[in-house]
Amino acid sequence: MTLMGWLQIGFLFILLFGLTKPLGLYLYNIYESPSRFKILSTLEEMIFRFCGIDKEQQTWKAYTFCLILFNLIGIIVLFLIQTTQHFLPLNPQNYPAVPWDLALNTAVSFVTHTNWQAYSGETTLSYFTQMMGLTWQNFCAAGTGMTAFLALSRALAHHATDEGDKTVGNFWVDLIRSILFVFLPACFIFALILVSQGTLQNFSPAIDVTTLEGAKQTIAMGPVASQEAIKILGTNGGGFFNANSAHPFENPTPLSNFLQMLALVLIPAALTYTYGKITKSSSHGWALLATMVFISLLGVAFIYYFESQPNPLLNHLHLNQDLGNLEGKEVRFGIPGSSLFANFATDTSGGPANSMYDSFSPIGGLVLLINMLLGEVVFGGVGVGLFGMIMFVIISVFIAGLMVGRTPEYLGKKIEGKEVRFAILYVALYPLVILVGTSWSILAPYGLSSLQNLGPHGLSEVLYAYTSATQNNGSAFAGLNANTPWYNITLALAMFIGRFLSIYLGLAFAGSMVNKKIAIPNAGTFPTQGMLFIGLLIGVILIVGALTYFPVLILSPFLENTYLQMGKTT
Amino acid sequence: MTKSVPHMRSRINKSMFQDIMSMTFKRLNPFYLQKNPVMFVVFIGGSLTSLICLRDLLYSIPFHEPLWFTASISFWLWFTLLFANGAEAIAEGKGKAHASSLKALAKEIKAHRILKNGQEEIVPASELRRDDIVKVQAGEFIPSDGEIIEGIAAIDESAITGESAPVIRESDSDRSSVTAGTRVISNSLLVRIIANPGESFLDQMIHLVQAAKRQKTPNEIALQILLVGLTLIFLIVCATLIPFGLYFHDKISLTVTIALLVCLIPTTIGGLVSAIGISGIERALRKNILAMSGKAVETAGDVDVLLLDKTGTITLGNRMPVEFIPFEGVDIKELAKVVQLSSFADRTPEGKSIIEFVQKNYGNFIDEKDIANLTFIPFSAETRMSGCDNKSLSVRKGSCDAIQDFIEKKGGKRPSNFAQVTEQIGLEGGTPLAVAQNDKILGIIHLKDIIKPGIHERFKRLRAMGVRTVMITGDNPFTAQTIAEEVGVDTFLAEATPEKKMKLIMEEQAKGYLVAMTGDGTNDAPALAQADLGIAMNSGTQAAKEAANMVDLDSNPTKILEVIEIGKQLLMTRGCLTTFSIANDVAKYFAIIPAIFVLSLPELEALNIMHLVSPHSAVLSAVIFNALIIVILIPLALRGVKYRPLGAKSLLARSLLIYGVGGILVPFIGIKLIDMLLVNMSLI
């Protein structure tokens, strides 16, 4: 580890803190008083009128129904685009239709905000599929995440009324506003910045060149920057190229790398401020951000430290390993730029990669796994990250409330059996899918056959795949051949459950909170801000995560690390 | 403030012990256990390991693990269940003992029931129905809870309250209730019975301490859901561990998987949760509080605003004179004499205390001869005056405006500084009484409220708990303000009427506060019903009691503080033991995971940081620790975690340190000790 490395990391966090409030305030204003933004709101009105959206307030049930319906249609459309891409325009390489199981996996993957890619984009998908299918879904999936967050935070802020008003907003309004006011303008600017750094944006067919050595090489082209912008800002993570952000056409320079890292966590971080504003408890919003920053810093410290260590398996070659474990990393980003990127990629539900996570040291890989296993609540996906964080907060304040001798309450609303049920089911859902999926795959021959490595590393690869899918991350420990019917289908299922069942549970929770009375806190109320709360929340997140995944993590990266120190792999 | 009542202290005697033992074993019944899913999982685990033992006895080749090991695990799993059942049975036994000692009073009493035709018949108390009318005479016991419809009597309630001084109970007043088992000392009463057999407050209370009958409170249900959720997670973790083992060519035995599962699921809190709930109610009962539901006790812990009547709660019921203020030209001695004369017929406590004050400070002015010539006018609520007359003399003492009317009728005029003096007294929190002779006001008696000793500290404690206190008084705002400042209540409601009180409660509730109040009169009933927590005094009317969530047998309004603490303690005990239970899992993982993989993955021995001797001793030690910790924590579950009014933050920091950090460390030590013991005793 070097001082320069830490300065880079520190600078990014400081910048993040500085941007949280202005951006969070902007987000608050566009959702709560959009008429301030004349041009956009006129445009929005036109869209509403064109689509026949009456802006009627919906209950959580109607809201959730629209959310899931909209996304189901998204899956079908994206599936059809892929399987018919050879008939559709913008296919200069004449790629054939995508096989059905891969198309299904990819459709679910992009709709669920996962962007798990069991294919290489540049050799499988046409420009039309990339733009109209994937990029479009990147916007919709990010927007969907925002809507889930909005419905939940409105429900928590809503004062009980005698009429029993239980509405949480209008899904279509929230979705369109998220895309129109947030993602489109932000991505437009960000894409241009990326282009200035050298990211591609064209419709040219791939170029065949002869290298100086005389070898033939095909250089892929395409509308990269436009997809790259939403991939990062929307914490989607699905790259245009298979190499994702490691590819020089996606992420050309250290500056573009820095900006991509910042953009990845920017909106999730800003939402903590928006949340504080909506629920009229700004200090609680800051406490959530502090919790996220602490866990994130802890993660990057571990990764950076372990990636800076030499690989013991290479010791006998007498190589100079002073720079650390550079296998699978881009030299232009270095260890700190790769460590922080990987940490953010798994903290958020983004899952882009500027290095090969499979080549990380076992402990580095362990941190990436843990980041996802904790539920991607540290920053997390746009909207849904904070959404999941609130579920952990519910469990924390429930226990803390009991410990101070008051019926637990959150933001003044009592937490009772019904709410605890939704929160704990939300937390239990992920281990169920991840552990069952992983254990099945490593026993069944059709699962085992995709493994490149046996032993603990093989287990890590499968565990990583199911974790990444269920948590809608989308990053991969390469090494596992996931493009088989078994993995395509089960991972698609995992992604679907991990996305929509969890949103359903969270919104059901919102529904049961919406018409509760808001009690005024007194000296006996446990405060949801300040160091003690932050400490408690960190403790609950880490302990629940640790207790749930202790055995499997011991058997995968931990064991691998033990082997590595002994100089063996299995 | 609450006196402990010696004969009601529960001791676990022999018959109770037998009861507890039989309950402990009877409740191994799966139909009973399924109400507590965490312990039901232990039951299934115990049954499965027992079946494996049975199988091993029949076949010579053991099923994965040696017979002695499976048998030991099975044995300790059953003990885990027994310990949990035992905790519940002890709590229930103690609660029942309290309740039945109260109930025993009412047994075997014969009642004189008045029939429709006016005749009397003698029936056992147990046959009395609601709305029966009984006659109770001096020396007899009240046969069942009821309300006096005719008569006034002195009643000895010491059997319930432990207070030896008799109390007065009277029909058509706010003190018209009588309780079964108390004894009428003087006069006779007609009492209307208010509850059918088995439906009295006490009977309801007994249900609350019976594990099989009581309803879980909302908070308990919420906790149970959390525990079930955690159990579900650990079930997934343990079930998927078997395939992970197979991947590393290790067949993890069912016995060890079950052992791990039982260690991980929150058995500590799961086993004690019922005992905690019951003993919370039992603690209320011990303070002579009858709660209508377990929920009421929990609600008490959440109270934000507390309404307290000034009289009888904050101040002693009667005001006392502190000084006489003569007007210009009046001798103090002369004033004192008139005061004594005019108060002679005032039989109210105030009147008595005024006479005592005169005699103590100025001597006696009245002799027998004087009295003979005087006509006494007793104090009445209508005239608000008392005094005496003879031909030439007419003296009065009473409220200022009444006296003013009195002298003005006789053509007199009030002294010029009259208003100034009376206002000054009001500002100081006192009450002025004017004293007049014929058409002249001689002076003013300064009456003062006597604040109950120790009340100031109680309010301080309430404030530290986060409870805001509101003093309710009929006094004018000035007086109220002064007293409020003196005793340290947060706000006050002056010139209170039942309507104003009701309005205040609703306003506070609309703001999102939880309101508690105490009351006794019939006109308190709507407010008691409206308040989130209403505590009726046992001496109060039936209407008040029915509207309330709790009845205080001692009729001591300040007891609400203890009720709040009991409510808080109840939740805290649950929270702390949940935290402890979950924190324990860390050490158990470190004991069991390396033990499981000792053969296939010896590298994991690095995790055996406790250096447990063998895989079998490691697993067994963890299971034994898991069972014993329940026993060790039974006293805490019954007693409750101590509540300190420190404010939520420091309270939580403290509890997290003890039960969170402690919960992580304790099992490391405990498991290691058990392991050493097993090895030293050559049990392994």
Coordinates of C-alpha atoms in Angstrom, one line a residue, chain A residues 337-515:
Chain A
G337 CA -7.7 1.9 -8.6
S338 CA -8.6 -1.7 -9.0
S339 CA -9.2 -2.4 -5.4
L340 CA -11.5 0.6 -4.9
F341 CA -13.3 -0.1 -8.1
A342 CA -13.9 -3.8 -7.2
N343 CA -15.0 -2.7 -3.7
F344 CA -17.6 -0.2 -5.1
A345 CA -18.6 -2.7 -7.8
T346 CA -19.7 -5.1 -5.1
D347 CA -20.8 -2.6 -2.5
T348 CA -23.3 -1.3 -5.0
S349 CA -25.4 -3.7 -7.1
G350 CA -23.4 -2.4 -10.1
G351 CA -20.9 -5.2 -10.5
P352 CA -18.8 -3.7 -13.3
A353 CA -15.2 -4.8 -13.3
N354 CA -12.0 -3.1 -14.3
S355 CA -9.9 -6.1 -13.3
M356 CA -10.4 -9.9 -13.1
Y357 CA -11.9 -10.7 -9.7
D358 CA -11.1 -14.3 -10.1
S359 CA -7.4 -13.4 -9.9
F360 CA -7.8 -11.5 -6.7
S361 CA -6.1 -12.8 -3.6
P362 CA -8.5 -15.1 -1.6
I363 CA -9.0 -12.5 1.0
G364 CA -9.6 -9.8 -1.6
G365 CA -12.2 -12.1 -3.2
L366 CA -13.6 -12.8 0.2
V367 CA -14.3 -9.1 0.8
L368 CA -16.0 -8.8 -2.6
L369 CA -18.2 -11.8 -1.7
I370 CA -19.0 -10.4 1.7
N371 CA -19.8 -7.0 0.2
M372 CA -22.5 -8.7 -1.8
L373 CA -23.6 -11.1 0.9
L374 CA -24.3 -8.3 3.3
G375 CA -27.1 -7.5 1.0
E376 CA -25.6 -4.7 -1.0
V377 CA -26.8 -2.2 1.5
V378 CA -23.5 -0.3 1.5
F379 CA -24.5 2.2 -1.1
G380 CA -26.1 -0.6 -2.9
G381 CA -28.0 -0.3 -6.2
V382 CA -29.7 3.0 -7.0
G383 CA -32.8 3.1 -4.7
V384 CA -32.8 -0.6 -3.7
G385 CA -29.5 -0.3 -1.8
L386 CA -31.1 2.1 0.7
F387 CA -34.2 0.0 0.5
G388 CA -32.3 -3.0 1.8
M389 CA -30.5 -0.9 4.3
I390 CA -33.8 0.2 5.8
M391 CA -34.7 -3.5 6.4
F392 CA -31.5 -3.9 8.4
V393 CA -32.3 -0.6 10.3
I394 CA -35.7 -2.1 11.2
I395 CA -34.1 -5.2 12.7
S396 CA -31.5 -3.0 14.5
V397 CA -34.0 -0.6 16.0
F398 CA -36.3 -3.5 16.9
I399 CA -33.6 -5.1 19.1
A400 CA -32.3 -1.7 20.3
G401 CA -35.9 -0.6 21.1
L402 CA -36.4 -3.7 23.3
M403 CA -33.1 -3.1 25.0
V404 CA -34.1 0.4 26.1
G405 CA -37.5 -0.8 27.2
R406 CA -39.8 0.7 24.7
T407 CA -41.9 -0.8 22.0
P408 CA -39.6 -0.5 19.1
E409 CA -40.3 2.3 16.7
Y410 CA -38.7 3.6 13.6
L411 CA -39.0 7.3 12.6
G412 CA -41.8 7.5 15.2
K413 CA -43.7 4.5 13.8
K414 CA -44.2 1.4 15.9
I415 CA -42.6 -1.8 14.6
E416 CA -44.9 -4.7 15.3
G417 CA -45.1 -8.3 14.3
K418 CA -46.1 -7.7 10.7
E419 CA -43.2 -5.3 10.0
V420 CA -40.7 -7.6 11.6
R421 CA -42.0 -10.5 9.5
F422 CA -41.4 -8.6 6.3
A423 CA -38.0 -7.4 7.4
I424 CA -36.7 -10.8 8.5
L425 CA -38.1 -12.5 5.4
Y426 CA -36.3 -9.9 3.3
V427 CA -33.0 -10.8 5.1
A428 CA -33.7 -14.6 5.0
L429 CA -34.6 -14.6 1.4
Y430 CA -31.0 -14.1 0.1
P431 CA -29.3 -16.9 2.0
L432 CA -32.1 -19.2 1.0
V433 CA -31.5 -18.7 -2.7
I434 CA -27.7 -18.3 -2.5
L435 CA -27.0 -21.3 -0.3
V436 CA -29.5 -23.7 -1.9
G437 CA -28.4 -22.7 -5.4
T438 CA -24.7 -23.1 -4.6
S439 CA -25.0 -26.4 -2.7
W440 CA -27.1 -27.9 -5.5
S441 CA -24.7 -26.8 -8.2
I442 CA -21.6 -28.3 -6.5
L443 CA -23.3 -31.6 -6.0
A444 CA -25.0 -32.1 -9.4
P445 CA -22.8 -33.2 -12.3
Y446 CA -24.3 -30.6 -14.6
G447 CA -23.3 -27.9 -12.1
L448 CA -19.9 -29.3 -11.3
S449 CA -18.9 -29.6 -15.0
S450 CA -18.8 -25.9 -15.4
L451 CA -16.0 -25.5 -12.8
Q452 CA -12.5 -24.8 -13.9
N453 CA -11.0 -25.3 -10.5
L454 CA -12.0 -27.8 -7.8
G455 CA -11.5 -27.3 -4.1
P456 CA -12.2 -24.1 -2.3
H457 CA -11.7 -21.9 -5.4
G458 CA -14.3 -23.8 -7.3
L459 CA -16.7 -23.4 -4.5
S460 CA -15.9 -19.7 -4.4
E461 CA -16.7 -19.4 -8.1
V462 CA -20.1 -21.0 -7.8
L463 CA -20.9 -19.2 -4.6
Y464 CA -19.9 -16.0 -6.3
A465 CA -22.2 -16.7 -9.2
Y466 CA -25.3 -17.3 -7.1
T467 CA -24.5 -14.4 -4.8
S468 CA -23.9 -12.0 -7.7
A469 CA -27.2 -13.2 -9.3
T470 CA -29.4 -13.2 -6.2
Q471 CA -28.1 -9.8 -5.0
N472 CA -28.5 -8.5 -8.6
N473 CA -24.8 -7.5 -8.7
G474 CA -23.8 -9.1 -12.0
S475 CA -20.1 -9.2 -11.5
A476 CA -18.4 -12.5 -12.0
F477 CA -15.6 -14.6 -10.7
A478 CA -14.6 -15.7 -14.2
G479 CA -13.5 -19.3 -14.3
L480 CA -17.1 -20.6 -14.1
N481 CA -18.6 -21.4 -17.4
A482 CA -22.1 -20.0 -16.7
N483 CA -23.4 -20.2 -20.2
T484 CA -25.1 -23.6 -19.7
P485 CA -28.8 -24.3 -19.5
W486 CA -28.5 -25.1 -15.8
Y487 CA -26.7 -21.9 -14.8
N488 CA -28.6 -19.8 -17.3
I489 CA -32.0 -20.9 -15.9
T490 CA -31.2 -21.2 -12.2
L491 CA -29.3 -17.9 -12.1
A492 CA -32.2 -16.2 -14.0
L493 CA -34.5 -17.5 -11.3
A494 CA -32.1 -16.3 -8.6
M495 CA -32.0 -12.9 -10.2
F496 CA -35.7 -12.7 -10.5
I497 CA -36.4 -13.7 -6.9
G498 CA -33.6 -11.6 -5.6
R499 CA -35.0 -8.6 -7.3
F500 CA -38.8 -8.8 -7.2
L501 CA -39.6 -10.9 -4.2
S502 CA -37.3 -8.6 -2.2
I503 CA -39.0 -5.5 -3.6
Y504 CA -42.4 -7.1 -2.9
L505 CA -41.4 -7.7 0.7
G506 CA -40.0 -4.2 1.2
L507 CA -43.1 -2.6 -0.3
A508 CA -45.4 -4.8 1.7
F509 CA -43.5 -3.5 4.7
A510 CA -44.1 0.0 3.4
G511 CA -47.8 -0.8 3.1
S512 CA -48.0 -1.9 6.7
M513 CA -46.1 1.2 7.9
V514 CA -47.9 3.8 5.8
N515 CA -50.9 4.6 8.0

